[in-house]
Amino acid sequence: VVSTQSTGKRINLRLPWDMNGEMLVHAERAVELFEVYQLFADDEAQLLPQERVLDALRTTGLNPTELDVDNGILDLEKQYPGFVEFDNFVKLCVTEWGELPSGELLREAFRVFDISNSGRLPREQVKRILVGTGREKLTDDEAEYVLKQLMIAEDGSISYQELIELINSI
């Protein structure tokens, strides 16, 4: 049982779990997602019509494409054809194009490239990572803009902790 921020009402909210028995999102995030879900849900059925899923996801701050959403919906088990239940909406929010990776996950990813284990990467390598990897590949111009926001050491290296902080601030 949790309280919504917008109405202060107490609601019973069934939080979705993954295959390993871990919560997909924490209670606070689940409440935020539930409030968005209710904004777009059909008044009668209290279910989210498939044609409103993209707008609902974008309202949560995510930016999937229509194709991402269509493919994600196809992968869901549906009890009500044409609608997405709340637990499935949460599952869509935590897909690879959904929630941003945590700082620790990003740190682990950058450590793969950090052969010297210094916490720093060469500027050109960071640019290659930004334009060539991940689900949100940047253009050369976008990568240059990001790199200009970072402190570059005399040896041309960049602290990936600083890069992670910049990514999480966006």
mmCIF file with all atom_site columns, C-alpha atoms in Angstrom:
data_model
loop_
_atom_site.group_PDB
_atom_site.id
_atom_site.type_symbol
_atom_site.label_atom_id
_atom_site.label_alt_id
_atom_site.label_comp_id
_atom_site.label_asym_id
_atom_site.label_entity_id
_atom_site.label_seq_id
_atom_site.pdbx_PDB_ins_code
_atom_site.Cartn_x
_atom_site.Cartn_y
_atom_site.Cartn_z
_atom_site.occupancy
_atom_site.B_iso_or_equiv
_atom_site.pdbx_formal_charge
_atom_site.auth_seq_id
_atom_site.auth_comp_id
_atom_site.auth_asym_id
_atom_site.auth_atom_id
_atom_site.pdbx_PDB_model_num
ATOM 1   C CA . VAL A 1 1   ? 0.000   0.000   0.000   1.00 0.00 ? 1   VAL A CA 1
ATOM 2   C CA . VAL A 1 2   ? 1.466   3.344   -1.051  1.00 0.00 ? 2   VAL A CA 1
ATOM 3   C CA . SER A 1 3   ? 0.261   6.950   -1.276  1.00 0.00 ? 3   SER A CA 1
ATOM 4   C CA . THR A 1 4   ? 0.176   8.837   -4.562  1.00 0.00 ? 4   THR A CA 1
ATOM 5   C CA . GLN A 1 5   ? 1.803   12.261  -4.578  1.00 0.00 ? 5   GLN A CA 1
ATOM 6   C CA . SER A 1 6   ? -0.797  14.009  -6.711  1.00 0.00 ? 6   SER A CA 1
ATOM 7   C CA . THR A 1 7   ? -3.870  12.943  -4.727  1.00 0.00 ? 7   THR A CA 1
ATOM 8   C CA . GLY A 1 8   ? -2.440  11.662  -1.454  1.00 0.00 ? 8   GLY A CA 1
ATOM 9   C CA . LYS A 1 9   ? -4.819  8.683   -1.774  1.00 0.00 ? 9   LYS A CA 1
ATOM 10  C CA . ARG A 1 10  ? -3.604  5.370   -0.470  1.00 0.00 ? 10  ARG A CA 1
ATOM 11  C CA . ILE A 1 11  ? -3.712  2.650   -3.092  1.00 0.00 ? 11  ILE A CA 1
ATOM 12  C CA . ASN A 1 12  ? -2.882  -1.022  -3.275  1.00 0.00 ? 12  ASN A CA 1
ATOM 13  C CA . LEU A 1 13  ? -0.218  -1.220  -5.932  1.00 0.00 ? 13  LEU A CA 1
ATOM 14  C CA . ARG A 1 14  ? 1.019   -4.603  -7.079  1.00 0.00 ? 14  ARG A CA 1
ATOM 15  C CA . LEU A 1 15  ? 4.679   -4.116  -7.908  1.00 0.00 ? 15  LEU A CA 1
ATOM 16  C CA . PRO A 1 16  ? 6.016   -6.220  -10.798 1.00 0.00 ? 16  PRO A CA 1
ATOM 17  C CA . TRP A 1 17  ? 8.862   -8.633  -10.140 1.00 0.00 ? 17  TRP A CA 1
ATOM 18  C CA . ASP A 1 18  ? 11.419  -10.080 -12.512 1.00 0.00 ? 18  ASP A CA 1
ATOM 19  C CA . MET A 1 19  ? 12.125  -13.779 -13.068 1.00 0.00 ? 19  MET A CA 1
ATOM 20  C CA . ASN A 1 20  ? 14.623  -13.782 -10.160 1.00 0.00 ? 20  ASN A CA 1
ATOM 21  C CA . GLY A 1 21  ? 12.070  -12.455 -7.677  1.00 0.00 ? 21  GLY A CA 1
ATOM 22  C CA . GLU A 1 22  ? 13.481  -8.913  -7.599  1.00 0.00 ? 22  GLU A CA 1
ATOM 23  C CA . MET A 1 23  ? 11.344  -5.791  -7.934  1.00 0.00 ? 23  MET A CA 1
ATOM 24  C CA . LEU A 1 24  ? 11.574  -4.211  -11.375 1.00 0.00 ? 24  LEU A CA 1
ATOM 25  C CA . VAL A 1 25  ? 11.293  -0.710  -9.867  1.00 0.00 ? 25  VAL A CA 1
ATOM 26  C CA . HIS A 1 26  ? 11.314  0.728   -6.370  1.00 0.00 ? 26  HIS A CA 1
ATOM 27  C CA . ALA A 1 27  ? 8.024   1.752   -4.773  1.00 0.00 ? 27  ALA A CA 1
ATOM 28  C CA . GLU A 1 28  ? 8.576   5.493   -5.324  1.00 0.00 ? 28  GLU A CA 1
ATOM 29  C CA . ARG A 1 29  ? 9.199   5.001   -9.052  1.00 0.00 ? 29  ARG A CA 1
ATOM 30  C CA . ALA A 1 30  ? 6.242   2.606   -9.253  1.00 0.00 ? 30  ALA A CA 1
ATOM 31  C CA . VAL A 1 31  ? 3.972   5.318   -7.828  1.00 0.00 ? 31  VAL A CA 1
ATOM 32  C CA . GLU A 1 32  ? 5.250   7.828   -10.412 1.00 0.00 ? 32  GLU A CA 1
ATOM 33  C CA . LEU A 1 33  ? 4.632   5.318   -13.208 1.00 0.00 ? 33  LEU A CA 1
ATOM 34  C CA . PHE A 1 34  ? 1.192   4.496   -11.813 1.00 0.00 ? 34  PHE A CA 1
ATOM 35  C CA . GLU A 1 35  ? 0.195   8.178   -11.834 1.00 0.00 ? 35  GLU A CA 1
ATOM 36  C CA . VAL A 1 36  ? 1.230   8.469   -15.488 1.00 0.00 ? 36  VAL A CA 1
ATOM 37  C CA . TYR A 1 37  ? -0.522  5.186   -16.261 1.00 0.00 ? 37  TYR A CA 1
ATOM 38  C CA . GLN A 1 38  ? -3.769  6.523   -14.745 1.00 0.00 ? 38  GLN A CA 1
ATOM 39  C CA . LEU A 1 39  ? -3.540  9.741   -16.784 1.00 0.00 ? 39  LEU A CA 1
ATOM 40  C CA . PHE A 1 40  ? -3.636  7.749   -20.009 1.00 0.00 ? 40  PHE A CA 1
ATOM 41  C CA . ALA A 1 41  ? -5.784  4.803   -18.901 1.00 0.00 ? 41  ALA A CA 1
ATOM 42  C CA . ASP A 1 42  ? -9.261  4.269   -20.268 1.00 0.00 ? 42  ASP A CA 1
ATOM 43  C CA . ASP A 1 43  ? -11.740 5.654   -17.692 1.00 0.00 ? 43  ASP A CA 1
ATOM 44  C CA . GLU A 1 44  ? -14.067 2.672   -17.869 1.00 0.00 ? 44  GLU A CA 1
ATOM 45  C CA . ALA A 1 45  ? -11.627 -0.214  -18.098 1.00 0.00 ? 45  ALA A CA 1
ATOM 46  C CA . GLN A 1 46  ? -8.853  1.407   -15.995 1.00 0.00 ? 46  GLN A CA 1
ATOM 47  C CA . LEU A 1 47  ? -6.429  -0.127  -18.486 1.00 0.00 ? 47  LEU A CA 1
ATOM 48  C CA . LEU A 1 48  ? -4.005  1.611   -20.816 1.00 0.00 ? 48  LEU A CA 1
ATOM 49  C CA . PRO A 1 49  ? -5.104  1.412   -24.474 1.00 0.00 ? 49  PRO A CA 1
ATOM 50  C CA . GLN A 1 50  ? -2.238  0.314   -26.725 1.00 0.00 ? 50  GLN A CA 1
ATOM 51  C CA . GLU A 1 51  ? -2.567  3.455   -28.856 1.00 0.00 ? 51  GLU A CA 1
ATOM 52  C CA . ARG A 1 52  ? -1.752  5.610   -25.783 1.00 0.00 ? 52  ARG A CA 1
ATOM 53  C CA . VAL A 1 53  ? 1.300   3.654   -24.611 1.00 0.00 ? 53  VAL A CA 1
ATOM 54  C CA . LEU A 1 54  ? 3.856   5.708   -26.575 1.00 0.00 ? 54  LEU A CA 1
ATOM 55  C CA . ASP A 1 55  ? 2.530   9.000   -25.144 1.00 0.00 ? 55  ASP A CA 1
ATOM 56  C CA . ALA A 1 56  ? 2.449   7.544   -21.628 1.00 0.00 ? 56  ALA A CA 1
ATOM 57  C CA . LEU A 1 57  ? 6.040   6.310   -21.910 1.00 0.00 ? 57  LEU A CA 1
ATOM 58  C CA . ARG A 1 58  ? 7.214   9.679   -23.188 1.00 0.00 ? 58  ARG A CA 1
ATOM 59  C CA . THR A 1 59  ? 5.450   11.379  -20.281 1.00 0.00 ? 59  THR A CA 1
ATOM 60  C CA . THR A 1 60  ? 7.615   9.328   -17.900 1.00 0.00 ? 60  THR A CA 1
ATOM 61  C CA . GLY A 1 61  ? 10.697  10.868  -19.519 1.00 0.00 ? 61  GLY A CA 1
ATOM 62  C CA . LEU A 1 62  ? 11.507  7.955   -21.810 1.00 0.00 ? 62  LEU A CA 1
ATOM 63  C CA . ASN A 1 63  ? 11.891  8.379   -25.551 1.00 0.00 ? 63  ASN A CA 1
ATOM 64  C CA . PRO A 1 64  ? 11.198  5.095   -27.358 1.00 0.00 ? 64  PRO A CA 1
ATOM 65  C CA . THR A 1 65  ? 10.261  4.974   -31.020 1.00 0.00 ? 65  THR A CA 1
ATOM 66  C CA . GLU A 1 66  ? 6.894   3.711   -32.202 1.00 0.00 ? 66  GLU A CA 1
ATOM 67  C CA . LEU A 1 67  ? 8.639   0.554   -33.431 1.00 0.00 ? 67  LEU A CA 1
ATOM 68  C CA . ASP A 1 68  ? 10.228  0.025   -29.985 1.00 0.00 ? 68  ASP A CA 1
ATOM 69  C CA . VAL A 1 69  ? 6.799   0.228   -28.355 1.00 0.00 ? 69  VAL A CA 1
ATOM 70  C CA . ASP A 1 70  ? 5.117   -1.998  -30.943 1.00 0.00 ? 70  ASP A CA 1
ATOM 71  C CA . ASN A 1 71  ? 7.827   -4.649  -30.512 1.00 0.00 ? 71  ASN A CA 1
ATOM 72  C CA . GLY A 1 72  ? 7.689   -4.328  -26.727 1.00 0.00 ? 72  GLY A CA 1
ATOM 73  C CA . ILE A 1 73  ? 3.919   -4.799  -26.698 1.00 0.00 ? 73  ILE A CA 1
ATOM 74  C CA . LEU A 1 74  ? 4.234   -7.892  -28.894 1.00 0.00 ? 74  LEU A CA 1
ATOM 75  C CA . ASP A 1 75  ? 6.522   -9.459  -26.279 1.00 0.00 ? 75  ASP A CA 1
ATOM 76  C CA . LEU A 1 76  ? 4.037   -8.959  -23.423 1.00 0.00 ? 76  LEU A CA 1
ATOM 77  C CA . GLU A 1 77  ? 1.580   -11.508 -22.138 1.00 0.00 ? 77  GLU A CA 1
ATOM 78  C CA . LYS A 1 78  ? -1.777  -9.831  -22.589 1.00 0.00 ? 78  LYS A CA 1
ATOM 79  C CA . GLN A 1 79  ? -4.856  -10.669 -20.592 1.00 0.00 ? 79  GLN A CA 1
ATOM 80  C CA . TYR A 1 80  ? -6.860  -7.859  -22.216 1.00 0.00 ? 80  TYR A CA 1
ATOM 81  C CA . PRO A 1 81  ? -6.311  -7.548  -25.999 1.00 0.00 ? 81  PRO A CA 1
ATOM 82  C CA . GLY A 1 82  ? -5.816  -3.931  -27.086 1.00 0.00 ? 82  GLY A CA 1
ATOM 83  C CA . PHE A 1 83  ? -4.807  -2.825  -23.587 1.00 0.00 ? 83  PHE A CA 1
ATOM 84  C CA . VAL A 1 84  ? -1.650  -2.841  -21.475 1.00 0.00 ? 84  VAL A CA 1
ATOM 85  C CA . GLU A 1 85  ? -1.949  -3.651  -17.778 1.00 0.00 ? 85  GLU A CA 1
ATOM 86  C CA . PHE A 1 86  ? 0.075   -1.675  -15.231 1.00 0.00 ? 86  PHE A CA 1
ATOM 87  C CA . ASP A 1 87  ? 2.640   -4.397  -14.540 1.00 0.00 ? 87  ASP A CA 1
ATOM 88  C CA . ASN A 1 88  ? 3.279   -4.712  -18.285 1.00 0.00 ? 88  ASN A CA 1
ATOM 89  C CA . PHE A 1 89  ? 3.581   -0.912  -18.547 1.00 0.00 ? 89  PHE A CA 1
ATOM 90  C CA . VAL A 1 90  ? 6.324   -1.065  -15.896 1.00 0.00 ? 90  VAL A CA 1
ATOM 91  C CA . LYS A 1 91  ? 8.045   -3.862  -17.831 1.00 0.00 ? 91  LYS A CA 1
ATOM 92  C CA . LEU A 1 92  ? 8.037   -1.619  -20.907 1.00 0.00 ? 92  LEU A CA 1
ATOM 93  C CA . CYS A 1 93  ? 9.594   1.170   -18.829 1.00 0.00 ? 93  CYS A CA 1
ATOM 94  C CA . VAL A 1 94  ? 12.556  -0.977  -17.819 1.00 0.00 ? 94  VAL A CA 1
ATOM 95  C CA . THR A 1 95  ? 13.429  -2.411  -21.229 1.00 0.00 ? 95  THR A CA 1
ATOM 96  C CA . GLU A 1 96  ? 16.748  -1.596  -22.848 1.00 0.00 ? 96  GLU A CA 1
ATOM 97  C CA . TRP A 1 97  ? 15.364  1.673   -24.245 1.00 0.00 ? 97  TRP A CA 1
ATOM 98  C CA . GLY A 1 98  ? 13.616  2.429   -20.999 1.00 0.00 ? 98  GLY A CA 1
ATOM 99  C CA . GLU A 1 99  ? 15.252  3.326   -17.720 1.00 0.00 ? 99  GLU A CA 1
ATOM 100 C CA . LEU A 1 100 ? 18.765  4.743   -17.904 1.00 0.00 ? 100 LEU A CA 1
ATOM 101 C CA . PRO A 1 101 ? 21.502  2.556   -16.497 1.00 0.00 ? 101 PRO A CA 1
ATOM 102 C CA . SER A 1 102 ? 22.659  3.364   -12.989 1.00 0.00 ? 102 SER A CA 1
ATOM 103 C CA . GLY A 1 103 ? 25.992  5.019   -12.330 1.00 0.00 ? 103 GLY A CA 1
ATOM 104 C CA . GLU A 1 104 ? 27.457  1.704   -11.179 1.00 0.00 ? 104 GLU A CA 1
ATOM 105 C CA . LEU A 1 105 ? 26.341  -0.031  -14.373 1.00 0.00 ? 105 LEU A CA 1
ATOM 106 C CA . LEU A 1 106 ? 27.899  2.743   -16.477 1.00 0.00 ? 106 LEU A CA 1
ATOM 107 C CA . ARG A 1 107 ? 31.086  2.582   -14.410 1.00 0.00 ? 107 ARG A CA 1
ATOM 108 C CA . GLU A 1 108 ? 31.331  -1.163  -15.061 1.00 0.00 ? 108 GLU A CA 1
ATOM 109 C CA . ALA A 1 109 ? 30.816  -0.570  -18.769 1.00 0.00 ? 109 ALA A CA 1
ATOM 110 C CA . PHE A 1 110 ? 33.582  2.045   -18.912 1.00 0.00 ? 110 PHE A CA 1
ATOM 111 C CA . ARG A 1 111 ? 35.942  -0.194  -16.900 1.00 0.00 ? 111 ARG A CA 1
ATOM 112 C CA . VAL A 1 112 ? 35.910  -2.620  -19.833 1.00 0.00 ? 112 VAL A CA 1
ATOM 113 C CA . PHE A 1 113 ? 37.713  0.043   -21.893 1.00 0.00 ? 113 PHE A CA 1
ATOM 114 C CA . ASP A 1 114 ? 39.994  1.180   -19.024 1.00 0.00 ? 114 ASP A CA 1
ATOM 115 C CA . ILE A 1 115 ? 42.932  -1.178  -19.544 1.00 0.00 ? 115 ILE A CA 1
ATOM 116 C CA . SER A 1 116 ? 45.221  0.754   -17.164 1.00 0.00 ? 116 SER A CA 1
ATOM 117 C CA . ASN A 1 117 ? 42.518  0.789   -14.452 1.00 0.00 ? 117 ASN A CA 1
ATOM 118 C CA . SER A 1 118 ? 43.087  4.543   -13.979 1.00 0.00 ? 118 SER A CA 1
ATOM 119 C CA . GLY A 1 119 ? 39.471  5.714   -14.066 1.00 0.00 ? 119 GLY A CA 1
ATOM 120 C CA . ARG A 1 120 ? 40.286  7.670   -17.216 1.00 0.00 ? 120 ARG A CA 1
ATOM 121 C CA . LEU A 1 121 ? 39.904  7.069   -20.936 1.00 0.00 ? 121 LEU A CA 1
ATOM 122 C CA . PRO A 1 122 ? 41.493  8.816   -23.931 1.00 0.00 ? 122 PRO A CA 1
ATOM 123 C CA . ARG A 1 123 ? 39.276  11.541  -25.425 1.00 0.00 ? 123 ARG A CA 1
ATOM 124 C CA . GLU A 1 124 ? 39.122  9.843   -28.833 1.00 0.00 ? 124 GLU A CA 1
ATOM 125 C CA . GLN A 1 125 ? 38.101  6.536   -27.267 1.00 0.00 ? 125 GLN A CA 1
ATOM 126 C CA . VAL A 1 126 ? 35.291  8.270   -25.341 1.00 0.00 ? 126 VAL A CA 1
ATOM 127 C CA . LYS A 1 127 ? 34.132  9.842   -28.612 1.00 0.00 ? 127 LYS A CA 1
ATOM 128 C CA . ARG A 1 128 ? 34.146  6.424   -30.346 1.00 0.00 ? 128 ARG A CA 1
ATOM 129 C CA . ILE A 1 129 ? 32.095  4.997   -27.453 1.00 0.00 ? 129 ILE A CA 1
ATOM 130 C CA . LEU A 1 130 ? 29.569  7.852   -27.637 1.00 0.00 ? 130 LEU A CA 1
ATOM 131 C CA . VAL A 1 131 ? 29.049  7.578   -31.399 1.00 0.00 ? 131 VAL A CA 1
ATOM 132 C CA . GLY A 1 132 ? 29.413  3.832   -31.803 1.00 0.00 ? 132 GLY A CA 1
ATOM 133 C CA . THR A 1 133 ? 27.878  2.027   -28.845 1.00 0.00 ? 133 THR A CA 1
ATOM 134 C CA . GLY A 1 134 ? 24.710  1.871   -26.809 1.00 0.00 ? 134 GLY A CA 1
ATOM 135 C CA . ARG A 1 135 ? 21.101  2.308   -27.736 1.00 0.00 ? 135 ARG A CA 1
ATOM 136 C CA . GLU A 1 136 ? 21.386  6.104   -28.077 1.00 0.00 ? 136 GLU A CA 1
ATOM 137 C CA . LYS A 1 137 ? 24.315  6.581   -30.424 1.00 0.00 ? 137 LYS A CA 1
ATOM 138 C CA . LEU A 1 138 ? 25.332  10.225  -30.771 1.00 0.00 ? 138 LEU A CA 1
ATOM 139 C CA . THR A 1 139 ? 26.300  12.032  -33.946 1.00 0.00 ? 139 THR A CA 1
ATOM 140 C CA . ASP A 1 140 ? 29.855  13.389  -34.209 1.00 0.00 ? 140 ASP A CA 1
ATOM 141 C CA . ASP A 1 141 ? 28.575  16.894  -33.430 1.00 0.00 ? 141 ASP A CA 1
ATOM 142 C CA . GLU A 1 142 ? 26.615  15.689  -30.381 1.00 0.00 ? 142 GLU A CA 1
ATOM 143 C CA . ALA A 1 143 ? 29.648  13.774  -29.106 1.00 0.00 ? 143 ALA A CA 1
ATOM 144 C CA . GLU A 1 144 ? 31.856  16.854  -29.544 1.00 0.00 ? 144 GLU A CA 1
ATOM 145 C CA . TYR A 1 145 ? 29.319  18.904  -27.585 1.00 0.00 ? 145 TYR A CA 1
ATOM 146 C CA . VAL A 1 146 ? 29.405  16.372  -24.727 1.00 0.00 ? 146 VAL A CA 1
ATOM 147 C CA . LEU A 1 147 ? 33.206  16.264  -24.751 1.00 0.00 ? 147 LEU A CA 1
ATOM 148 C CA . LYS A 1 148 ? 33.395  20.074  -24.503 1.00 0.00 ? 148 LYS A CA 1
ATOM 149 C CA . GLN A 1 149 ? 31.443  19.829  -21.231 1.00 0.00 ? 149 GLN A CA 1
ATOM 150 C CA . LEU A 1 150 ? 34.148  17.644  -19.669 1.00 0.00 ? 150 LEU A CA 1
ATOM 151 C CA . MET A 1 151 ? 37.552  18.473  -18.177 1.00 0.00 ? 151 MET A CA 1
ATOM 152 C CA . ILE A 1 152 ? 40.244  17.003  -20.394 1.00 0.00 ? 152 ILE A CA 1
ATOM 153 C CA . ALA A 1 153 ? 43.595  16.323  -18.727 1.00 0.00 ? 153 ALA A CA 1
ATOM 154 C CA . GLU A 1 154 ? 46.920  17.372  -20.235 1.00 0.00 ? 154 GLU A CA 1
ATOM 155 C CA . ASP A 1 155 ? 47.415  13.829  -21.518 1.00 0.00 ? 155 ASP A CA 1
ATOM 156 C CA . GLY A 1 156 ? 44.067  14.041  -23.367 1.00 0.00 ? 156 GLY A CA 1
ATOM 157 C CA . SER A 1 157 ? 42.234  11.690  -21.017 1.00 0.00 ? 157 SER A CA 1
ATOM 158 C CA . ILE A 1 158 ? 38.779  12.065  -19.467 1.00 0.00 ? 158 ILE A CA 1
ATOM 159 C CA . SER A 1 159 ? 37.554  10.839  -16.105 1.00 0.00 ? 159 SER A CA 1
ATOM 160 C CA . TYR A 1 160 ? 34.705  8.484   -16.811 1.00 0.00 ? 160 TYR A CA 1
ATOM 161 C CA . GLN A 1 161 ? 33.244  9.300   -13.390 1.00 0.00 ? 161 GLN A CA 1
ATOM 162 C CA . GLU A 1 162 ? 32.823  12.886  -14.631 1.00 0.00 ? 162 GLU A CA 1
ATOM 163 C CA . LEU A 1 163 ? 31.229  11.563  -17.823 1.00 0.00 ? 163 LEU A CA 1
ATOM 164 C CA . ILE A 1 164 ? 28.810  9.406   -15.774 1.00 0.00 ? 164 ILE A CA 1
ATOM 165 C CA . GLU A 1 165 ? 27.849  12.425  -13.665 1.00 0.00 ? 165 GLU A CA 1
ATOM 166 C CA . LEU A 1 166 ? 27.198  14.423  -16.833 1.00 0.00 ? 166 LEU A CA 1
ATOM 167 C CA . ILE A 1 167 ? 25.092  11.624  -18.332 1.00 0.00 ? 167 ILE A CA 1
ATOM 168 C CA . ASN A 1 168 ? 23.038  11.308  -15.130 1.00 0.00 ? 168 ASN A CA 1
ATOM 169 C CA . SER A 1 169 ? 22.460  15.084  -14.982 1.00 0.00 ? 169 SER A CA 1
ATOM 170 C CA . ILE A 1 170 ? 20.844  15.189  -18.421 1.00 0.00 ? 170 ILE A CA 1
#
